[in-house]
Amino acid sequence: NNLRDWLLIAAIAALGIYTKYSFAIFPAAFFVLLVSDKKRIFYFKSINPYIAFLTFFLLAFPHLKWMFDNEFSTIAYAAQRLQTDYHFYNHLSFPLSFLLAQLFSLSLAILVFSSLESFKFKSANFSLKNEKAKFIIAMSLLPFIFTIIPSLLN
């Protein structure tokens, strides 16, 4: 619960938002991780997370102001590019295509990690009682879930 760590998280989150809007999924997943566990809720009893949020807002404010001044043109452009002919099979083909593209782009990393002798999936302790495992699971699965749910609802 160090203020320096909270400020670093705020700065990384703000810079991430500047680079790609979808980066907002990671701070959202981190927030869900913090509020979902009774052991971590104590972080919100100190002023540090609120100072970090204020820092994030101050760092992101110039871009947010630009977005409002330009009527969210970057988001409107992206939404316009998503307009395609609607077919019921798009709900299956687009997510499947996305999943295959992600697997293909990560295939080299998966191959390298699986070939290392020291990296063994069986020896990994992914018990939900392990705090590090909870963090890894939350920061890898929640962004995926936050991305897939809107695509299925559309």
Short mmCIF file of N, CA and C in Angstrom, two decimals:
data_model
loop_
_atom_site.label_atom_id
_atom_site.label_comp_id
_atom_site.label_asym_id
_atom_site.label_seq_id
_atom_site.Cartn_x
_atom_site.Cartn_y
_atom_site.Cartn_z
N ASN A 1 0.83 -1.20 0.00
CA ASN A 1 0.00 0.00 0.00
C ASN A 1 0.87 1.24 0.00
N ASN A 2 1.93 1.19 -0.74
CA ASN A 2 2.90 2.26 -0.85
C ASN A 2 2.40 3.30 -1.87
N LEU A 3 2.46 4.58 -1.50
CA LEU A 3 1.98 5.63 -2.41
C LEU A 3 2.76 5.63 -3.72
N ARG A 4 4.05 5.37 -3.65
CA ARG A 4 4.87 5.34 -4.86
C ARG A 4 4.35 4.27 -5.83
N ASP A 5 3.98 3.11 -5.31
CA ASP A 5 3.45 2.04 -6.16
C ASP A 5 2.11 2.43 -6.78
N TRP A 6 1.25 3.05 -5.99
CA TRP A 6 -0.05 3.49 -6.52
C TRP A 6 0.14 4.54 -7.61
N LEU A 7 1.08 5.46 -7.41
CA LEU A 7 1.34 6.50 -8.42
C LEU A 7 1.91 5.89 -9.70
N LEU A 8 2.74 4.87 -9.53
CA LEU A 8 3.29 4.19 -10.70
C LEU A 8 2.18 3.48 -11.48
N ILE A 9 1.26 2.85 -10.79
CA ILE A 9 0.12 2.21 -11.45
C ILE A 9 -0.71 3.26 -12.19
N ALA A 10 -0.93 4.41 -11.56
CA ALA A 10 -1.70 5.49 -12.19
C ALA A 10 -1.01 6.00 -13.45
N ALA A 11 0.30 6.19 -13.37
CA ALA A 11 1.05 6.69 -14.53
C ALA A 11 1.03 5.67 -15.67
N ILE A 12 1.22 4.40 -15.35
CA ILE A 12 1.19 3.36 -16.38
C ILE A 12 -0.19 3.27 -17.02
N ALA A 13 -1.23 3.36 -16.19
CA ALA A 13 -2.60 3.30 -16.72
C ALA A 13 -2.87 4.49 -17.64
N ALA A 14 -2.47 5.68 -17.25
CA ALA A 14 -2.70 6.87 -18.08
C ALA A 14 -1.92 6.77 -19.39
N LEU A 15 -0.67 6.36 -19.32
CA LEU A 15 0.12 6.22 -20.55
C LEU A 15 -0.44 5.11 -21.44
N GLY A 16 -0.95 4.05 -20.82
CA GLY A 16 -1.56 2.98 -21.59
C GLY A 16 -2.80 3.45 -22.33
N ILE A 17 -3.59 4.29 -21.68
CA ILE A 17 -4.79 4.84 -22.31
C ILE A 17 -4.40 5.73 -23.49
N TYR A 18 -3.31 6.47 -23.34
CA TYR A 18 -2.84 7.30 -24.46
C TYR A 18 -2.46 6.45 -25.66
N THR A 19 -1.91 5.26 -25.42
CA THR A 19 -1.44 4.45 -26.54
C THR A 19 -2.54 3.65 -27.21
N LYS A 20 -3.46 3.10 -26.39
CA LYS A 20 -4.54 2.31 -26.97
C LYS A 20 -5.68 2.27 -25.97
N TYR A 21 -6.88 2.58 -26.43
CA TYR A 21 -8.03 2.66 -25.54
C TYR A 21 -8.36 1.32 -24.90
N SER A 22 -8.10 0.25 -25.61
CA SER A 22 -8.42 -1.06 -25.04
C SER A 22 -7.54 -1.39 -23.84
N PHE A 23 -6.50 -0.62 -23.61
CA PHE A 23 -5.66 -0.82 -22.43
C PHE A 23 -6.47 -0.59 -21.15
N ALA A 24 -7.57 0.13 -21.25
CA ALA A 24 -8.41 0.39 -20.07
C ALA A 24 -8.94 -0.90 -19.45
N ILE A 25 -8.92 -1.97 -20.21
CA ILE A 25 -9.37 -3.26 -19.69
C ILE A 25 -8.48 -3.71 -18.53
N PHE A 26 -7.19 -3.45 -18.60
CA PHE A 26 -6.28 -3.92 -17.56
C PHE A 26 -6.49 -3.22 -16.22
N PRO A 27 -6.58 -1.88 -16.18
CA PRO A 27 -6.91 -1.25 -14.90
C PRO A 27 -8.29 -1.68 -14.38
N ALA A 28 -9.23 -1.92 -15.28
CA ALA A 28 -10.54 -2.39 -14.84
C ALA A 28 -10.44 -3.77 -14.21
N ALA A 29 -9.65 -4.65 -14.81
CA ALA A 29 -9.44 -5.99 -14.24
C ALA A 29 -8.74 -5.90 -12.89
N PHE A 30 -7.78 -5.00 -12.78
CA PHE A 30 -7.07 -4.80 -11.52
C PHE A 30 -8.03 -4.31 -10.44
N PHE A 31 -8.92 -3.41 -10.80
CA PHE A 31 -9.92 -2.90 -9.86
C PHE A 31 -10.86 -4.02 -9.40
N VAL A 32 -11.31 -4.84 -10.34
CA VAL A 32 -12.18 -5.97 -9.98
C VAL A 32 -11.45 -6.92 -9.04
N LEU A 33 -10.18 -7.15 -9.30
CA LEU A 33 -9.38 -8.01 -8.43
C LEU A 33 -9.31 -7.43 -7.02
N LEU A 34 -9.13 -6.13 -6.92
CA LEU A 34 -9.03 -5.50 -5.60
C LEU A 34 -10.34 -5.54 -4.82
N VAL A 35 -11.44 -5.27 -5.48
CA VAL A 35 -12.72 -5.20 -4.75
C VAL A 35 -13.37 -6.56 -4.55
N SER A 36 -12.89 -7.58 -5.25
CA SER A 36 -13.53 -8.89 -5.15
C SER A 36 -13.02 -9.73 -3.98
N ASP A 37 -11.98 -9.29 -3.34
CA ASP A 37 -11.40 -10.07 -2.25
C ASP A 37 -11.44 -9.26 -0.96
N LYS A 38 -11.98 -9.85 0.09
CA LYS A 38 -12.09 -9.15 1.37
C LYS A 38 -10.74 -8.79 1.95
N LYS A 39 -9.71 -9.56 1.61
CA LYS A 39 -8.37 -9.28 2.12
C LYS A 39 -7.78 -8.02 1.49
N ARG A 40 -8.21 -7.70 0.26
CA ARG A 40 -7.63 -6.55 -0.45
C ARG A 40 -8.46 -5.28 -0.29
N ILE A 41 -9.65 -5.37 0.26
CA ILE A 41 -10.51 -4.19 0.36
C ILE A 41 -9.92 -3.15 1.29
N PHE A 42 -9.00 -3.57 2.15
CA PHE A 42 -8.39 -2.62 3.08
C PHE A 42 -7.57 -1.55 2.36
N TYR A 43 -7.15 -1.83 1.13
CA TYR A 43 -6.41 -0.81 0.38
C TYR A 43 -7.22 0.47 0.23
N PHE A 44 -8.53 0.35 0.16
CA PHE A 44 -9.38 1.52 -0.05
C PHE A 44 -9.63 2.30 1.22
N LYS A 45 -9.12 1.81 2.36
CA LYS A 45 -9.25 2.55 3.62
C LYS A 45 -8.18 3.61 3.76
N SER A 46 -7.15 3.54 2.92
CA SER A 46 -6.12 4.58 2.94
C SER A 46 -6.41 5.57 1.81
N ILE A 47 -5.69 6.66 1.81
CA ILE A 47 -5.91 7.70 0.80
C ILE A 47 -5.13 7.42 -0.49
N ASN A 48 -4.19 6.49 -0.46
CA ASN A 48 -3.30 6.24 -1.60
C ASN A 48 -4.03 5.87 -2.90
N PRO A 49 -5.01 4.98 -2.90
CA PRO A 49 -5.67 4.70 -4.18
C PRO A 49 -6.43 5.90 -4.75
N TYR A 50 -6.92 6.74 -3.87
CA TYR A 50 -7.67 7.93 -4.33
C TYR A 50 -6.71 8.97 -4.90
N ILE A 51 -5.53 9.08 -4.31
CA ILE A 51 -4.50 9.97 -4.88
C ILE A 51 -4.07 9.43 -6.24
N ALA A 52 -3.95 8.10 -6.35
CA ALA A 52 -3.57 7.49 -7.62
C ALA A 52 -4.63 7.75 -8.69
N PHE A 53 -5.91 7.63 -8.31
CA PHE A 53 -6.98 7.89 -9.28
C PHE A 53 -6.95 9.34 -9.73
N LEU A 54 -6.73 10.26 -8.80
CA LEU A 54 -6.62 11.68 -9.14
C LEU A 54 -5.44 11.91 -10.07
N THR A 55 -4.32 11.26 -9.79
CA THR A 55 -3.13 11.37 -10.65
C THR A 55 -3.44 10.84 -12.05
N PHE A 56 -4.09 9.69 -12.10
CA PHE A 56 -4.49 9.14 -13.40
C PHE A 56 -5.36 10.13 -14.17
N PHE A 57 -6.35 10.69 -13.48
CA PHE A 57 -7.26 11.63 -14.13
C PHE A 57 -6.50 12.87 -14.62
N LEU A 58 -5.59 13.39 -13.81
CA LEU A 58 -4.82 14.57 -14.22
C LEU A 58 -3.93 14.27 -15.41
N LEU A 59 -3.33 13.08 -15.43
CA LEU A 59 -2.48 12.72 -16.56
C LEU A 59 -3.30 12.46 -17.83
N ALA A 60 -4.49 11.90 -17.67
CA ALA A 60 -5.32 11.58 -18.84
C ALA A 60 -6.21 12.75 -19.25
N PHE A 61 -6.33 13.77 -18.43
CA PHE A 61 -7.24 14.88 -18.71
C PHE A 61 -7.00 15.57 -20.06
N PRO A 62 -5.75 15.87 -20.44
CA PRO A 62 -5.58 16.52 -21.75
C PRO A 62 -6.17 15.70 -22.90
N HIS A 63 -6.00 14.40 -22.83
CA HIS A 63 -6.56 13.58 -23.90
C HIS A 63 -8.07 13.50 -23.80
N LEU A 64 -8.59 13.39 -22.59
CA LEU A 64 -10.05 13.37 -22.43
C LEU A 64 -10.67 14.68 -22.94
N LYS A 65 -10.02 15.80 -22.65
CA LYS A 65 -10.50 17.09 -23.15
C LYS A 65 -10.47 17.12 -24.67
N TRP A 66 -9.38 16.61 -25.26
CA TRP A 66 -9.29 16.55 -26.71
C TRP A 66 -10.40 15.69 -27.28
N MET A 67 -10.68 14.56 -26.63
CA MET A 67 -11.75 13.67 -27.09
C MET A 67 -13.11 14.38 -27.10
N PHE A 68 -13.40 15.11 -26.02
CA PHE A 68 -14.67 15.84 -25.97
C PHE A 68 -14.70 16.96 -27.00
N ASP A 69 -13.59 17.68 -27.16
CA ASP A 69 -13.53 18.77 -28.13
C ASP A 69 -13.72 18.28 -29.56
N ASN A 70 -13.26 17.06 -29.83
CA ASN A 70 -13.35 16.51 -31.18
C ASN A 70 -14.47 15.48 -31.32
N GLU A 71 -15.41 15.54 -30.39
CA GLU A 71 -16.62 14.72 -30.44
C GLU A 71 -16.32 13.23 -30.62
N PHE A 72 -15.31 12.75 -29.90
CA PHE A 72 -14.94 11.34 -29.89
C PHE A 72 -14.73 10.80 -31.31
N SER A 73 -14.03 11.56 -32.12
CA SER A 73 -13.86 11.19 -33.53
C SER A 73 -13.11 9.88 -33.70
N THR A 74 -12.15 9.58 -32.84
CA THR A 74 -11.41 8.32 -32.99
C THR A 74 -12.31 7.11 -32.72
N ILE A 75 -13.18 7.24 -31.74
CA ILE A 75 -14.10 6.14 -31.42
C ILE A 75 -15.18 6.03 -32.50
N ALA A 76 -15.65 7.17 -33.00
CA ALA A 76 -16.64 7.15 -34.07
C ALA A 76 -16.04 6.51 -35.34
N TYR A 77 -14.77 6.82 -35.61
CA TYR A 77 -14.11 6.23 -36.77
C TYR A 77 -14.03 4.71 -36.62
N ALA A 78 -13.64 4.24 -35.43
CA ALA A 78 -13.54 2.80 -35.20
C ALA A 78 -14.91 2.14 -35.30
N ALA A 79 -15.93 2.78 -34.76
CA ALA A 79 -17.28 2.22 -34.82
C ALA A 79 -17.77 2.17 -36.27
N GLN A 80 -17.43 3.18 -37.05
CA GLN A 80 -17.84 3.22 -38.45
C GLN A 80 -17.17 2.07 -39.23
N ARG A 81 -15.93 1.76 -38.90
CA ARG A 81 -15.23 0.67 -39.58
C ARG A 81 -15.80 -0.69 -39.22
N LEU A 82 -16.49 -0.76 -38.09
CA LEU A 82 -17.07 -2.03 -37.67
C LEU A 82 -18.38 -2.34 -38.38
N GLN A 83 -18.96 -1.35 -39.03
CA GLN A 83 -20.24 -1.55 -39.71
C GLN A 83 -20.05 -2.50 -40.88
N THR A 84 -20.70 -3.64 -40.79
CA THR A 84 -20.64 -4.62 -41.88
C THR A 84 -22.06 -5.14 -42.10
N ASP A 85 -22.21 -5.89 -43.14
CA ASP A 85 -23.51 -6.54 -43.37
C ASP A 85 -23.75 -7.53 -42.25
N TYR A 86 -24.93 -7.48 -41.68
CA TYR A 86 -25.23 -8.36 -40.55
C TYR A 86 -25.72 -9.71 -41.05
N HIS A 87 -25.10 -10.74 -40.55
CA HIS A 87 -25.54 -12.10 -40.76
C HIS A 87 -25.46 -12.80 -39.41
N PHE A 88 -26.38 -13.71 -39.15
CA PHE A 88 -26.41 -14.36 -37.85
C PHE A 88 -25.13 -15.13 -37.57
N TYR A 89 -24.48 -15.62 -38.60
CA TYR A 89 -23.26 -16.39 -38.38
C TYR A 89 -22.06 -15.52 -38.00
N ASN A 90 -22.19 -14.19 -38.14
CA ASN A 90 -21.11 -13.29 -37.74
C ASN A 90 -20.79 -13.41 -36.25
N HIS A 91 -21.82 -13.74 -35.44
CA HIS A 91 -21.59 -13.89 -34.00
C HIS A 91 -20.69 -15.08 -33.70
N LEU A 92 -20.59 -15.99 -34.61
CA LEU A 92 -19.69 -17.13 -34.42
C LEU A 92 -18.39 -16.96 -35.20
N SER A 93 -18.51 -16.48 -36.44
CA SER A 93 -17.32 -16.42 -37.28
C SER A 93 -16.33 -15.34 -36.83
N PHE A 94 -16.82 -14.17 -36.41
CA PHE A 94 -15.90 -13.10 -36.00
C PHE A 94 -15.14 -13.46 -34.72
N PRO A 95 -15.82 -13.93 -33.65
CA PRO A 95 -15.05 -14.32 -32.46
C PRO A 95 -14.09 -15.48 -32.73
N LEU A 96 -14.52 -16.43 -33.55
CA LEU A 96 -13.64 -17.55 -33.88
C LEU A 96 -12.42 -17.06 -34.66
N SER A 97 -12.64 -16.18 -35.59
CA SER A 97 -11.53 -15.59 -36.35
C SER A 97 -10.59 -14.83 -35.43
N PHE A 98 -11.15 -14.06 -34.49
CA PHE A 98 -10.34 -13.32 -33.52
C PHE A 98 -9.52 -14.28 -32.67
N LEU A 99 -10.16 -15.35 -32.17
CA LEU A 99 -9.48 -16.32 -31.33
C LEU A 99 -8.34 -16.99 -32.08
N LEU A 100 -8.58 -17.39 -33.31
CA LEU A 100 -7.53 -18.03 -34.10
C LEU A 100 -6.39 -17.07 -34.39
N ALA A 101 -6.70 -15.82 -34.65
CA ALA A 101 -5.65 -14.82 -34.88
C ALA A 101 -4.80 -14.63 -33.64
N GLN A 102 -5.45 -14.61 -32.47
CA GLN A 102 -4.70 -14.46 -31.21
C GLN A 102 -3.82 -15.68 -30.96
N LEU A 103 -4.35 -16.85 -31.18
CA LEU A 103 -3.56 -18.07 -30.99
C LEU A 103 -2.38 -18.11 -31.95
N PHE A 104 -2.61 -17.69 -33.19
CA PHE A 104 -1.53 -17.66 -34.16
C PHE A 104 -0.45 -16.66 -33.74
N SER A 105 -0.86 -15.48 -33.29
CA SER A 105 0.14 -14.47 -32.92
C SER A 105 0.90 -14.86 -31.65
N LEU A 106 0.28 -15.66 -30.80
CA LEU A 106 0.94 -16.10 -29.57
C LEU A 106 1.62 -17.46 -29.71
N SER A 107 1.50 -18.07 -30.87
CA SER A 107 2.00 -19.44 -31.04
C SER A 107 3.51 -19.54 -30.81
N LEU A 108 4.28 -18.56 -31.25
CA LEU A 108 5.72 -18.61 -31.04
C LEU A 108 6.05 -18.56 -29.54
N ALA A 109 5.38 -17.67 -28.81
CA ALA A 109 5.62 -17.59 -27.37
C ALA A 109 5.22 -18.88 -26.67
N ILE A 110 4.09 -19.46 -27.07
CA ILE A 110 3.65 -20.72 -26.48
C ILE A 110 4.66 -21.82 -26.78
N LEU A 111 5.15 -21.85 -27.99
CA LEU A 111 6.13 -22.86 -28.37
C LEU A 111 7.42 -22.71 -27.56
N VAL A 112 7.90 -21.48 -27.42
CA VAL A 112 9.14 -21.25 -26.65
C VAL A 112 8.95 -21.64 -25.20
N PHE A 113 7.87 -21.20 -24.57
CA PHE A 113 7.64 -21.51 -23.16
C PHE A 113 7.43 -23.00 -22.94
N SER A 114 6.74 -23.65 -23.85
CA SER A 114 6.49 -25.08 -23.66
C SER A 114 7.75 -25.90 -23.87
N SER A 115 8.71 -25.38 -24.60
CA SER A 115 9.95 -26.13 -24.84
C SER A 115 10.96 -25.98 -23.71
N LEU A 116 10.77 -24.99 -22.85
CA LEU A 116 11.70 -24.82 -21.74
C LEU A 116 11.47 -25.92 -20.70
N GLU A 117 12.55 -26.53 -20.25
CA GLU A 117 12.40 -27.59 -19.27
C GLU A 117 11.93 -27.07 -17.92
N SER A 118 12.28 -25.85 -17.58
CA SER A 118 11.92 -25.31 -16.27
C SER A 118 10.46 -24.84 -16.23
N PHE A 119 9.83 -24.74 -17.38
CA PHE A 119 8.45 -24.28 -17.42
C PHE A 119 7.53 -25.48 -17.57
N LYS A 120 6.93 -25.88 -16.48
CA LYS A 120 6.07 -27.05 -16.50
C LYS A 120 4.70 -26.66 -15.98
N PHE A 121 3.69 -26.91 -16.79
CA PHE A 121 2.34 -26.56 -16.37
C PHE A 121 1.89 -27.38 -15.17
N LYS A 122 2.32 -28.63 -15.09
CA LYS A 122 1.89 -29.49 -13.99
C LYS A 122 2.42 -29.02 -12.65
N SER A 123 3.60 -28.41 -12.66
CA SER A 123 4.18 -27.98 -11.39
C SER A 123 3.67 -26.61 -10.95
N ALA A 124 2.98 -25.92 -11.83
CA ALA A 124 2.46 -24.60 -11.47
C ALA A 124 1.34 -24.75 -10.44
N ASN A 125 1.41 -23.96 -9.40
CA ASN A 125 0.42 -24.03 -8.34
C ASN A 125 -0.63 -22.95 -8.58
N PHE A 126 -1.70 -23.31 -9.28
CA PHE A 126 -2.75 -22.35 -9.57
C PHE A 126 -3.94 -22.53 -8.65
N SER A 127 -3.64 -22.76 -7.40
CA SER A 127 -4.70 -22.85 -6.39
C SER A 127 -5.24 -21.45 -6.14
N LEU A 128 -6.54 -21.34 -5.97
CA LEU A 128 -7.13 -20.03 -5.70
C LEU A 128 -6.77 -19.52 -4.32
N LYS A 129 -6.09 -20.30 -3.52
CA LYS A 129 -5.61 -19.84 -2.23
C LYS A 129 -4.28 -19.11 -2.37
N ASN A 130 -3.60 -19.33 -3.47
CA ASN A 130 -2.32 -18.69 -3.74
C ASN A 130 -2.57 -17.29 -4.29
N GLU A 131 -2.07 -16.26 -3.61
CA GLU A 131 -2.33 -14.86 -4.01
C GLU A 131 -1.72 -14.54 -5.37
N LYS A 132 -0.54 -15.04 -5.65
CA LYS A 132 0.08 -14.77 -6.95
C LYS A 132 -0.71 -15.43 -8.08
N ALA A 133 -1.23 -16.61 -7.82
CA ALA A 133 -2.04 -17.30 -8.83
C ALA A 133 -3.33 -16.53 -9.08
N LYS A 134 -3.94 -16.01 -8.02
CA LYS A 134 -5.16 -15.20 -8.20
C LYS A 134 -4.88 -14.00 -9.08
N PHE A 135 -3.76 -13.33 -8.84
CA PHE A 135 -3.40 -12.16 -9.62
C PHE A 135 -3.19 -12.53 -11.09
N ILE A 136 -2.46 -13.60 -11.32
CA ILE A 136 -2.17 -14.01 -12.70
C ILE A 136 -3.46 -14.41 -13.42
N ILE A 137 -4.30 -15.16 -12.73
CA ILE A 137 -5.56 -15.60 -13.34
C ILE A 137 -6.44 -14.39 -13.64
N ALA A 138 -6.56 -13.48 -12.67
CA ALA A 138 -7.42 -12.31 -12.87
C ALA A 138 -6.91 -11.41 -13.98
N MET A 139 -5.61 -11.17 -14.03
CA MET A 139 -5.07 -10.25 -15.02
C MET A 139 -4.96 -10.88 -16.41
N SER A 140 -5.15 -12.19 -16.50
CA SER A 140 -5.15 -12.81 -17.83
C SER A 140 -6.56 -13.14 -18.30
N LEU A 141 -7.42 -13.58 -17.41
CA LEU A 141 -8.76 -13.97 -17.82
C LEU A 141 -9.75 -12.81 -17.87
N LEU A 142 -9.69 -11.90 -16.91
CA LEU A 142 -10.66 -10.80 -16.89
C LEU A 142 -10.59 -9.92 -18.15
N PRO A 143 -9.40 -9.52 -18.62
CA PRO A 143 -9.39 -8.76 -19.88
C PRO A 143 -10.00 -9.54 -21.04
N PHE A 144 -9.74 -10.84 -21.10
CA PHE A 144 -10.34 -11.67 -22.14
C PHE A 144 -11.86 -11.66 -22.02
N ILE A 145 -12.36 -11.82 -20.80
CA ILE A 145 -13.81 -11.83 -20.57
C ILE A 145 -14.41 -10.47 -20.89
N PHE A 146 -13.72 -9.38 -20.46
CA PHE A 146 -14.22 -8.03 -20.74
C PHE A 146 -14.25 -7.74 -22.24
N THR A 147 -13.42 -8.41 -23.00
CA THR A 147 -13.39 -8.21 -24.45
C THR A 147 -14.45 -9.05 -25.15
N ILE A 148 -14.62 -10.28 -24.70
CA ILE A 148 -15.54 -11.19 -25.37
C ILE A 148 -17.00 -10.86 -25.11
N ILE A 149 -17.35 -10.48 -23.89
CA ILE A 149 -18.75 -10.23 -23.54
C ILE A 149 -19.40 -9.18 -24.45
N PRO A 150 -18.79 -8.01 -24.66
CA PRO A 150 -19.44 -7.04 -25.57
C PRO A 150 -19.57 -7.55 -27.00
N SER A 151 -18.61 -8.35 -27.45
CA SER A 151 -18.72 -8.86 -28.83
C SER A 151 -19.85 -9.87 -28.96
N LEU A 152 -20.15 -10.61 -27.88
CA LEU A 152 -21.25 -11.56 -27.93
C LEU A 152 -22.60 -10.87 -27.80
N LEU A 153 -22.64 -9.73 -27.10
CA LEU A 153 -23.89 -9.02 -26.89
C LEU A 153 -24.31 -8.20 -28.10
N ASN A 154 -23.39 -7.89 -28.95
CA ASN A 154 -23.68 -7.02 -30.09
C ASN A 154 -24.48 -7.70 -31.15
#
